[in-house]
Amino acid sequence: MLKLTDSQVDVVINKIKEQSLKSFAFSEELLDHVCCRIEQFMESGSSFESALNQSSYLFERKEIRKTKKNFTILFNYSGFINSFIIYASLLFYLGSWIFHWGQADWVGLVAFVLISILLFRYSLLFYSDSNLKFKKSLVTLSTVGFVLFFIGCLKRFLWLDFGFSGKHVMPLMLFSWLIISVAGIIYQNELFPKKRNRLFYSIGIMQIVLACLGLSTFIFPFTIHYIPLYATVIIFINILSFLLLYVIKAKGKSFLRLIIVCSSFMVFIYTPHKTLPDGNILKVQFEVNAKENVQYPKLYLYMNYYQHGKETLVLYKKADSLYSSGVIDFYGGNLKMSYAVLADSLSLQDVLYSSDIEKNELTLNQADTTFTLTFNPKPNP
Amino acid sequence: MIAKELFKGTIRTIVLQLLAIHSKMYGYEIMQTIEKKSDGRVKLTFGSLYPILHKLESEGLIFSESENIGKRVRKYYILTEKGVKEKENKVFEIKEFINTLNLLLDNGGLIHA
């Protein structure tokens, strides 16, 4: 049987190298496979050059991509990566709650960014899948869902402006939850076009209902008092759904799991949302008249309204020594709070429980009021 | 040529069956043997065969041995004991499936229903 010489093998190696392929699991086999094919052509009378030309399609980037794709499908790497991201984000979020009470710290931000990455990954996945019947809808919904969720978490954790008030962050994120849940149902329809998986559908539809209920708390003020009950229901349903997804064996579980984790994250940042007892809506604007003409572009107002919640607000510079927040809705009345105004973005817990940082007292008992607060810049050391 | 879809679920079993007959085989040899035995009706591609071989190896149904052929390395695949059992089960399943198809498609089956 004809065998390629070492110099001919070198030519094949160099030809493969010319493709600048990244290392892959079957590179050794590719070389042997190409050589075997060339040898077969040469046995039937072809020259080495002609045999090499006829076999070169084997190591073209397109062909290698196909093989890699088959590997990914067969070994379910995609599902593994998705699960890894989901569990990593859960771990970070748990860490955020253990160490910082779920406040806007970097650990929480990592958890939200990981989930955003996964949402984006699904947009790309839907885009590259040519077999999807409702490809356009899936790509559009998942991309819009990702963009809204990502903007929401950047605004919440990094205080980025984006040209809209902070009070719109939660409705925005709840709306992204709704959109992603609709994409989830469409995706289920793609996976099981004839025989619907009832459990999958139930979980998907439940997420849509819960997202709508969440949005309704921003439309109908009377529902605000039920937020704690509503949050408990969501968490209960989410834990149950998450466990059920372990029991069943079916394709497309990670997307549903992603929606569930997404909604659970939102619930935790939504729950302490001014669920105050009695009283009306209190529209409040905070202003800070700095004693000196300080140069900070923004200040941070750390608030603890007793028993009901803790919050950080950003005050933007309006004039030389004037900083102001947007109009904030507080649901309740006669609200007593302690606060600190600082130039640094810190963990809310660290500020409120630090004895080194001076706190002031304030009672919010009037509607449509602007409250003027004090700010003492730290003296330069 | 037979439609790829019809063969998709059976390639694993065909590979296991081939490795049961031959003591050890390498990828190109497997591809050529399948093509030859099927009179050119089943043609595997590089992209469809090697992922399956690696998957079978990861499941412990086959193992590989590398051999240097001049400047290149050849990977031979050999059936494990677990692979032998799996092959027997799968071959039985496929034969059952073929019998069922015959019942449905041959005379007296669905065609004349």
XYZ file of N, CA, C and O in Angstrom, chain A residues 65-208:
576
model
N -15.547 23.806 11.078
C -16.631 24.402 11.878
C -17.786 23.417 12.015
O -18.366 23.267 13.078
N -18.079 22.726 10.905
C -19.170 21.742 10.919
C -18.872 20.637 11.928
O -19.727 20.237 12.710
N -17.627 20.157 11.885
C -17.231 19.074 12.794
C -17.324 19.546 14.239
O -17.831 18.828 15.111
N -16.821 20.764 14.483
C -16.869 21.306 15.842
C -18.299 21.422 16.320
O -18.617 21.165 17.477
N -19.191 21.825 15.395
C -20.608 21.975 15.749
C -21.187 20.616 16.140
O -21.918 20.502 17.131
N -20.835 19.587 15.371
C -21.311 18.242 15.705
C -20.811 17.800 17.072
O -21.531 17.155 17.827
N -19.566 18.159 17.372
C -19.002 17.852 18.681
C -19.835 18.507 19.773
O -20.201 17.887 20.764
N -20.120 19.790 19.558
C -20.859 20.563 20.556
C -22.228 19.946 20.804
O -22.659 19.806 21.945
N -22.897 19.562 19.713
C -24.238 18.990 19.850
C -24.158 17.650 20.575
O -24.893 17.385 21.517
N -23.209 16.830 20.133
C -23.093 15.476 20.671
C -22.709 15.472 22.148
O -23.213 14.689 22.949
N -21.799 16.360 22.521
C -21.345 16.380 23.911
C -22.158 17.345 24.773
O -21.896 17.492 25.955
N -23.129 18.004 24.160
C -23.984 18.967 24.851
C -23.173 20.015 25.611
O -23.464 20.345 26.753
N -22.085 20.500 25.000
C -21.270 21.529 25.632
C -22.099 22.772 25.897
O -21.940 23.439 26.903
N -23.000 23.053 24.943
C -23.808 24.257 25.048
C -24.622 24.242 26.345
O -24.629 25.207 27.093
N -25.271 23.098 26.592
C -26.069 22.955 27.808
C -25.209 23.054 29.046
O -25.600 23.661 30.044
N -23.992 22.519 28.943
C -23.079 22.551 30.087
C -22.680 23.996 30.399
O -22.701 24.417 31.557
N -22.351 24.745 29.339
C -21.951 26.151 29.529
C -23.106 26.945 30.132
O -22.937 27.706 31.079
N -24.318 26.730 29.581
C -25.492 27.446 30.095
C -25.710 27.150 31.572
O -25.936 28.063 32.372
N -25.643 25.866 31.927
C -25.849 25.488 33.328
C -24.769 26.105 34.206
O -25.045 26.599 35.295
N -23.533 26.099 33.695
C -22.425 26.651 34.478
C -22.678 28.137 34.770
O -22.521 28.583 35.912
N -23.099 28.881 33.745
C -23.344 30.322 33.929
C -24.479 30.533 34.933
O -24.399 31.380 35.820
N -25.548 29.727 34.807
C -26.687 29.878 35.708
C -26.264 29.641 37.163
O -26.550 30.450 38.048
N -25.528 28.546 37.400
C -25.140 28.246 38.780
C -24.117 29.244 39.312
O -24.135 29.585 40.491
N -23.234 29.715 38.432
C -22.253 30.722 38.861
C -22.980 31.995 39.279
O -22.663 32.590 40.314
N -23.974 32.400 38.500
C -24.703 33.633 38.833
C -25.474 33.454 40.143
O -25.528 34.361 40.963
N -26.051 32.255 40.344
C -26.769 31.997 41.600
C -25.815 32.101 42.793
O -26.172 32.665 43.831
N -24.623 31.581 42.599
C -23.616 31.604 43.660
C -23.238 33.046 44.003
O -23.184 33.426 45.171
N -23.018 33.859 42.968
C -22.664 35.260 43.187
C -23.809 35.999 43.874
O -23.594 36.817 44.758
N -25.020 35.689 43.450
C -26.159 36.403 44.033
C -26.336 36.037 45.499
O -26.627 36.896 46.335
N -26.132 34.749 45.779
C -26.198 34.279 47.161
C -25.134 34.987 47.992
O -25.400 35.453 49.101
N -23.936 35.089 47.399
C -22.834 35.778 48.076
C -23.191 37.229 48.350
O -22.931 37.758 49.429
N -23.848 37.845 47.370
C -24.253 39.238 47.516
C -25.220 39.398 48.697
O -25.151 40.366 49.445
N -26.111 38.425 48.869
C -27.086 38.500 49.964
C -26.440 38.209 51.302
O -26.766 38.840 52.302
N -25.516 37.237 51.309
C -24.886 36.870 52.579
C -24.013 38.018 53.087
O -24.060 38.384 54.254
N -23.249 38.615 52.176
C -22.297 39.629 52.629
C -22.841 41.056 52.600
O -22.420 41.895 53.354
N -23.765 41.311 51.687
C -24.225 42.705 51.570
C -25.733 42.848 51.536
O -26.247 43.822 51.031
N -26.443 41.882 51.999
C -27.904 41.954 52.061
C -28.532 42.244 50.711
O -29.553 42.937 50.615
N -27.938 41.747 49.666
C -28.532 41.915 48.335
C -28.522 43.337 47.823
O -29.238 43.666 46.890
N -27.705 44.176 48.426
C -27.672 45.555 47.952
C -26.791 45.661 46.705
O -26.174 44.695 46.288
N -26.772 46.866 46.162
C -26.083 47.065 44.885
C -24.571 47.038 45.047
O -23.912 48.059 45.071
N -24.010 45.876 45.185
C -22.565 45.759 45.295
C -22.031 45.040 44.052
O -22.790 44.575 43.212
N -20.703 44.932 43.953
C -20.120 44.337 42.741
C -20.445 42.853 42.616
O -20.556 42.329 41.522
N -20.629 42.173 43.771
C -20.927 40.728 43.713
C -22.299 40.523 43.049
O -22.469 39.659 42.186
N -23.245 41.355 43.451
C -24.586 41.302 42.851
C -24.525 41.659 41.378
O -25.186 41.033 40.546
N -23.692 42.650 41.059
C -23.568 43.073 39.658
C -23.053 41.914 38.799
O -23.570 41.667 37.704
N -22.061 41.174 39.323
C -21.507 40.032 38.567
C -22.628 39.029 38.273
O -22.750 38.524 37.153
N -23.464 38.756 39.299
C -24.565 37.801 39.120
C -25.494 38.262 37.994
O -25.862 37.474 37.112
N -25.844 39.536 37.989
C -26.752 40.065 36.961
C -26.085 40.076 35.581
O -26.738 39.800 34.578
N -24.789 40.412 35.559
C -24.092 40.452 34.264
C -24.002 39.040 33.671
O -24.189 38.854 32.464
N -23.761 38.049 34.533
C -23.693 36.661 34.043
C -25.013 36.253 33.392
O -25.042 35.646 32.331
N -26.105 36.636 34.045
C -27.424 36.308 33.492
C -27.637 37.054 32.169
O -28.168 36.503 31.205
N -27.160 38.306 32.115
C -27.280 39.079 30.867
C -26.503 38.400 29.746
O -26.975 38.319 28.606
N -25.306 37.904 30.083
C -24.471 37.227 29.078
C -25.230 36.029 28.507
O -25.254 35.792 27.297
N -25.890 35.300 29.405
C -26.633 34.114 28.961
C -27.814 34.506 28.061
O -28.105 33.826 27.068
N -28.467 35.619 28.404
C -29.566 36.094 27.563
C -29.044 36.441 26.170
O -29.647 36.097 25.153
N -27.890 37.089 26.143
C -27.283 37.469 24.866
C -26.873 36.217 24.083
O -27.044 36.134 22.873
N -26.358 35.240 24.819
C -25.940 33.967 24.199
C -27.126 33.299 23.509
O -27.003 32.755 22.426
N -28.285 33.377 24.156
C -29.484 32.788 23.550
C -29.900 33.551 22.293
O -30.349 32.947 21.325
N -29.738 34.879 22.314
C -30.057 35.665 21.109
C -29.201 35.185 19.949
O -29.699 34.979 18.841
N -27.904 34.997 20.225
C -26.980 34.537 19.177
C -27.327 33.115 18.725
O -27.295 32.803 17.540
N -27.688 32.312 19.706
C -28.032 30.918 19.416
C -29.252 30.842 18.501
O -29.270 30.097 17.526
N -30.270 31.644 18.810
C -31.473 31.676 17.975
C -31.127 32.201 16.581
O -31.624 31.718 15.578
N -30.222 33.214 16.545
C -29.848 33.818 15.268
C -29.132 32.814 14.364
O -29.337 32.795 13.153
N -28.280 31.961 14.998
C -27.480 31.045 14.173
C -28.212 29.744 13.849
O -27.723 28.938 13.066
N -29.373 29.534 14.458
C -30.112 28.297 14.202
C -31.042 28.474 13.002
O -32.055 29.175 13.069
N -30.661 27.823 11.910
C -31.445 28.025 10.679
C -32.718 27.174 10.651
O -33.555 27.333 9.761
N -32.863 26.273 11.634
C -34.046 25.396 11.618
C -35.254 25.989 12.337
O -36.314 25.376 12.370
N -35.075 27.150 12.959
C -36.182 27.711 13.746
C -37.255 28.305 12.836
O -36.958 29.069 11.925
N -38.497 27.951 13.140
C -39.609 28.438 12.332
C -39.902 29.909 12.655
O -40.180 30.711 11.776
N -39.860 30.242 13.960
C -40.131 31.618 14.392
C -38.822 32.310 14.786
O -38.732 32.941 15.840
N -37.837 32.140 13.913
C -36.498 32.651 14.215
C -36.503 34.160 14.498
O -35.958 34.611 15.496
N -37.178 34.923 13.620
C -37.175 36.384 13.756
C -37.761 36.811 15.094
O -37.225 37.670 15.788
N -38.906 36.206 15.449
C -39.565 36.562 16.715
C -38.660 36.229 17.889
O -38.509 37.032 18.818
N -38.056 35.041 17.837
C -37.199 34.613 18.948
C -35.986 35.522 19.098
O -35.648 35.934 20.212
N -35.349 35.851 17.954
C -34.163 36.715 18.002
C -34.558 38.095 18.527
O -33.908 38.647 19.421
N -35.669 38.639 18.013
C -36.090 39.983 18.426
C -36.426 40.007 19.919
O -35.920 40.852 20.662
N -37.260 39.060 20.357
C -37.688 39.064 21.762
C -36.509 38.863 22.712
O -36.384 39.582 23.708
N -35.651 37.887 22.392
C -34.547 37.624 23.319
C -33.550 38.779 23.321
O -32.989 39.107 24.363
N -33.354 39.433 22.160
C -32.416 40.561 22.123
C -32.982 41.753 22.894
O -32.272 42.369 23.697
N -34.248 42.051 22.670
C -34.874 43.176 23.408
C -34.847 42.868 24.912
O -34.511 43.731 25.730
N -35.180 41.628 25.266
C -35.162 41.218 26.676
C -33.787 41.408 27.275
O -33.641 41.964 28.368
N -32.765 40.999 26.528
C -31.381 41.143 27.010
C -31.030 42.617 27.200
O -30.498 43.010 28.236
N -31.350 43.436 26.178
C -30.973 44.863 26.234
C -31.636 45.543 27.441
O -30.979 46.239 28.224
N -32.940 45.302 27.639
C -33.654 45.939 28.755
C -33.091 45.476 30.100
O -32.890 46.272 31.005
N -32.853 44.174 30.193
C -32.339 43.622 31.448
C -30.952 44.183 31.756
O -30.665 44.585 32.877
N -30.112 44.251 30.718
C -28.737 44.716 30.898
C -28.713 46.200 31.275
O -27.998 46.598 32.189
N -29.538 46.999 30.578
C -29.599 48.426 30.899
C -30.085 48.589 32.342
O -29.554 49.373 33.118
N -31.112 47.799 32.689
C -31.675 47.853 34.045
C -30.621 47.563 35.092
O -30.494 48.307 36.075
N -29.823 46.516 34.880
C -28.850 46.179 35.930
C -27.692 47.167 35.948
O -27.183 47.482 37.017
N -27.311 47.715 34.789
C -26.244 48.728 34.795
C -26.714 49.983 35.527
O -25.971 50.606 36.274
N -27.980 50.319 35.301
C -28.520 51.524 35.941
C -28.621 51.323 37.453
O -28.302 52.212 38.228
N -29.054 50.138 37.834
C -29.250 49.881 39.253
C -27.915 49.758 40.006
O -27.776 50.267 41.114
N -26.954 49.074 39.398
C -25.722 48.781 40.119
C -24.638 49.837 39.910
O -23.817 50.052 40.773
N -24.611 50.437 38.725
C -23.530 51.389 38.446
C -24.019 52.832 38.362
O -23.247 53.724 38.061
N -25.297 53.040 38.572
C -25.903 54.372 38.572
C -25.687 55.085 37.243
O -25.496 56.289 37.194
N -25.671 54.341 36.160
C -25.506 55.000 34.857
C -26.819 55.711 34.502
O -27.900 55.249 34.875
N -26.708 56.779 33.760
C -27.881 57.624 33.539
C -28.843 57.066 32.481
O -30.009 56.821 32.751
N -28.393 56.894 31.277
C -29.185 56.428 30.134
C -30.379 57.333 29.821
O -31.279 56.956 29.075
N -30.442 58.478 30.461
C -31.480 59.462 30.150
C -32.863 59.163 30.695
O -33.853 59.716 30.231
N -32.977 58.294 31.679
C -34.288 58.103 32.316
C -34.122 57.887 33.812
O -33.049 57.543 34.293
N -35.227 58.124 34.524
C -35.176 58.112 35.984
C -34.973 56.694 36.533
O -35.404 55.708 35.930
N -34.369 56.628 37.726
C -34.118 55.353 38.386
C -35.397 54.611 38.734
O -35.403 53.397 38.876
N -36.517 55.338 38.854
C -37.767 54.675 39.234
C -38.305 53.786 38.099
O -39.200 52.987 38.304
N -37.748 53.976 36.913
C -38.192 53.148 35.783
C -37.410 51.847 35.644
O -37.703 51.046 34.760
N -36.411 51.669 36.519
C -35.562 50.476 36.381
C -36.376 49.196 36.583
O -36.306 48.265 35.767
N -37.157 49.162 37.663
C -37.903 47.931 37.957
C -38.940 47.597 36.880
O -38.980 46.454 36.407
N -39.800 48.570 36.463
C -40.741 48.231 35.382
C -40.023 47.745 34.126
O -40.477 46.822 33.463
N -38.869 48.373 33.856
C -38.089 47.992 32.674
C -37.637 46.527 32.774
O -37.773 45.746 31.824
N -37.147 46.170 33.945
C -36.645 44.806 34.125
C -37.795 43.801 34.147
O -37.676 42.698 33.622
N -38.917 44.195 34.743
C -40.082 43.308 34.759
C -40.593 43.096 33.331
O -41.037 42.006 32.965
N -40.514 44.157 32.539
C -40.955 44.050 31.153
C -40.024 43.106 30.378
O -40.485 42.311 29.547
N -38.739 43.177 30.683
C -37.793 42.264 30.008
C -38.111 40.821 30.411
O -38.018 39.906 29.597
N -38.496 40.613 31.666
C -38.889 39.280 32.141
C -40.081 38.767 31.319
O -40.109 37.618 30.873
N -41.061 39.671 31.114
C -42.254 39.298 30.336
C -41.858 38.890 28.910
O -42.299 37.850 28.396
N -41.000 39.707 28.290
C -40.587 39.446 26.902
C -39.844 38.120 26.793
O -40.107 37.306 25.903
N -38.934 37.895 27.729
C -38.140 36.651 27.696
C -39.057 35.446 27.919
O -38.874 34.389 27.304
N -40.055 35.607 28.790
C -40.991 34.497 29.050
C -41.792 34.164 27.787
O -42.044 32.991 27.501
N -42.186 35.198 27.037
C -42.907 34.955 25.773
C -41.990 34.204 24.804
O -42.403 33.234 24.153
N -40.703 34.630 24.760
C -39.727 33.921 23.907
C -39.620 32.467 24.353
O -39.503 31.563 23.517
N -39.690 32.248 25.658
C -39.613 30.890 26.207
C -40.730 30.010 25.688
O -40.506 28.857 25.307
N -41.935 30.555 25.637
C -43.089 29.789 25.148
C -42.920 29.469 23.652
O -43.173 28.350 23.212
N -42.464 30.470 22.890
C -42.255 30.245 21.447
C -41.194 29.169 21.243
O -41.332 28.285 20.393
N -40.153 29.241 22.051
C -39.061 28.266 21.934
C -39.566 26.854 22.258
O -39.189 25.889 21.592
N -40.436 26.755 23.252
C -41.017 25.451 23.585
C -41.797 24.906 22.398
O -41.762 23.721 22.091
N -42.500 25.801 21.736
C -43.284 25.420 20.566
C -42.390 24.904 19.437
O -42.762 24.013 18.688
N -41.195 25.497 19.346
C -40.228 25.057 18.334
C -39.696 23.658 18.664
O -39.515 22.832 17.780
N -39.449 23.451 19.952
C -38.848 22.176 20.357
C -39.840 21.021 20.299
O -39.496 19.904 19.976
N -41.070 21.327 20.669
C -42.094 20.271 20.679
C -43.281 20.714 19.836
O -44.344 21.045 20.366
N -43.107 20.768 18.504
C -44.156 21.337 17.664
C -45.459 20.540 17.663
O -46.527 21.110 17.561
N -45.347 19.218 17.802
C -46.570 18.423 17.710
C -47.093 18.023 19.080
O -48.230 18.249 19.426
N -46.192 17.431 19.866
C -46.629 17.001 21.183
C -46.102 17.989 22.213
O -44.916 18.032 22.513
N -46.966 18.783 22.749
C -46.539 19.798 23.690
C -46.152 19.173 25.028
O -46.839 18.285 25.518
N -45.059 19.682 25.564
C -44.670 19.241 26.888
C -45.440 20.103 27.895
O -45.146 21.283 28.076
N -46.431 19.497 28.515
C -47.345 20.264 29.371
C -46.643 20.982 30.510
O -46.958 22.118 30.827
N -45.702 20.289 31.112
C -45.006 20.881 32.259
C -44.214 22.111 31.826
O -44.273 23.164 32.469
N -43.519 21.977 30.683
C -42.748 23.103 30.157
C -43.661 24.297 29.888
O -43.359 25.420 30.242
N -44.786 24.005 29.263
C -45.728 25.084 28.931
C -46.262 25.753 30.190
O -46.370 26.969 30.265
N -46.587 24.912 31.186
C -47.141 25.460 32.430
C -46.132 26.399 33.079
O -46.494 27.491 33.531
N -44.866 25.963 33.101
C -43.838 26.805 33.733
C -43.694 28.115 32.949
O -43.650 29.198 33.527
N -43.662 28.018 31.626
C -43.519 29.211 30.783
C -44.678 30.174 30.960
O -44.480 31.379 31.129
N -45.892 29.630 30.939
C -47.077 30.497 31.061
C -47.133 31.115 32.456
O -47.476 32.290 32.610
N -46.749 30.345 33.460
C -46.722 30.866 34.831
C -45.783 32.070 34.922
O -46.091 33.074 35.563
N -44.647 31.988 34.229
C -43.698 33.109 34.247
C -44.308 34.355 33.600
O -44.113 35.462 34.084
N -45.068 34.144 32.520
C -45.714 35.286 31.859
C -46.720 35.934 32.811
O -46.762 37.156 32.973
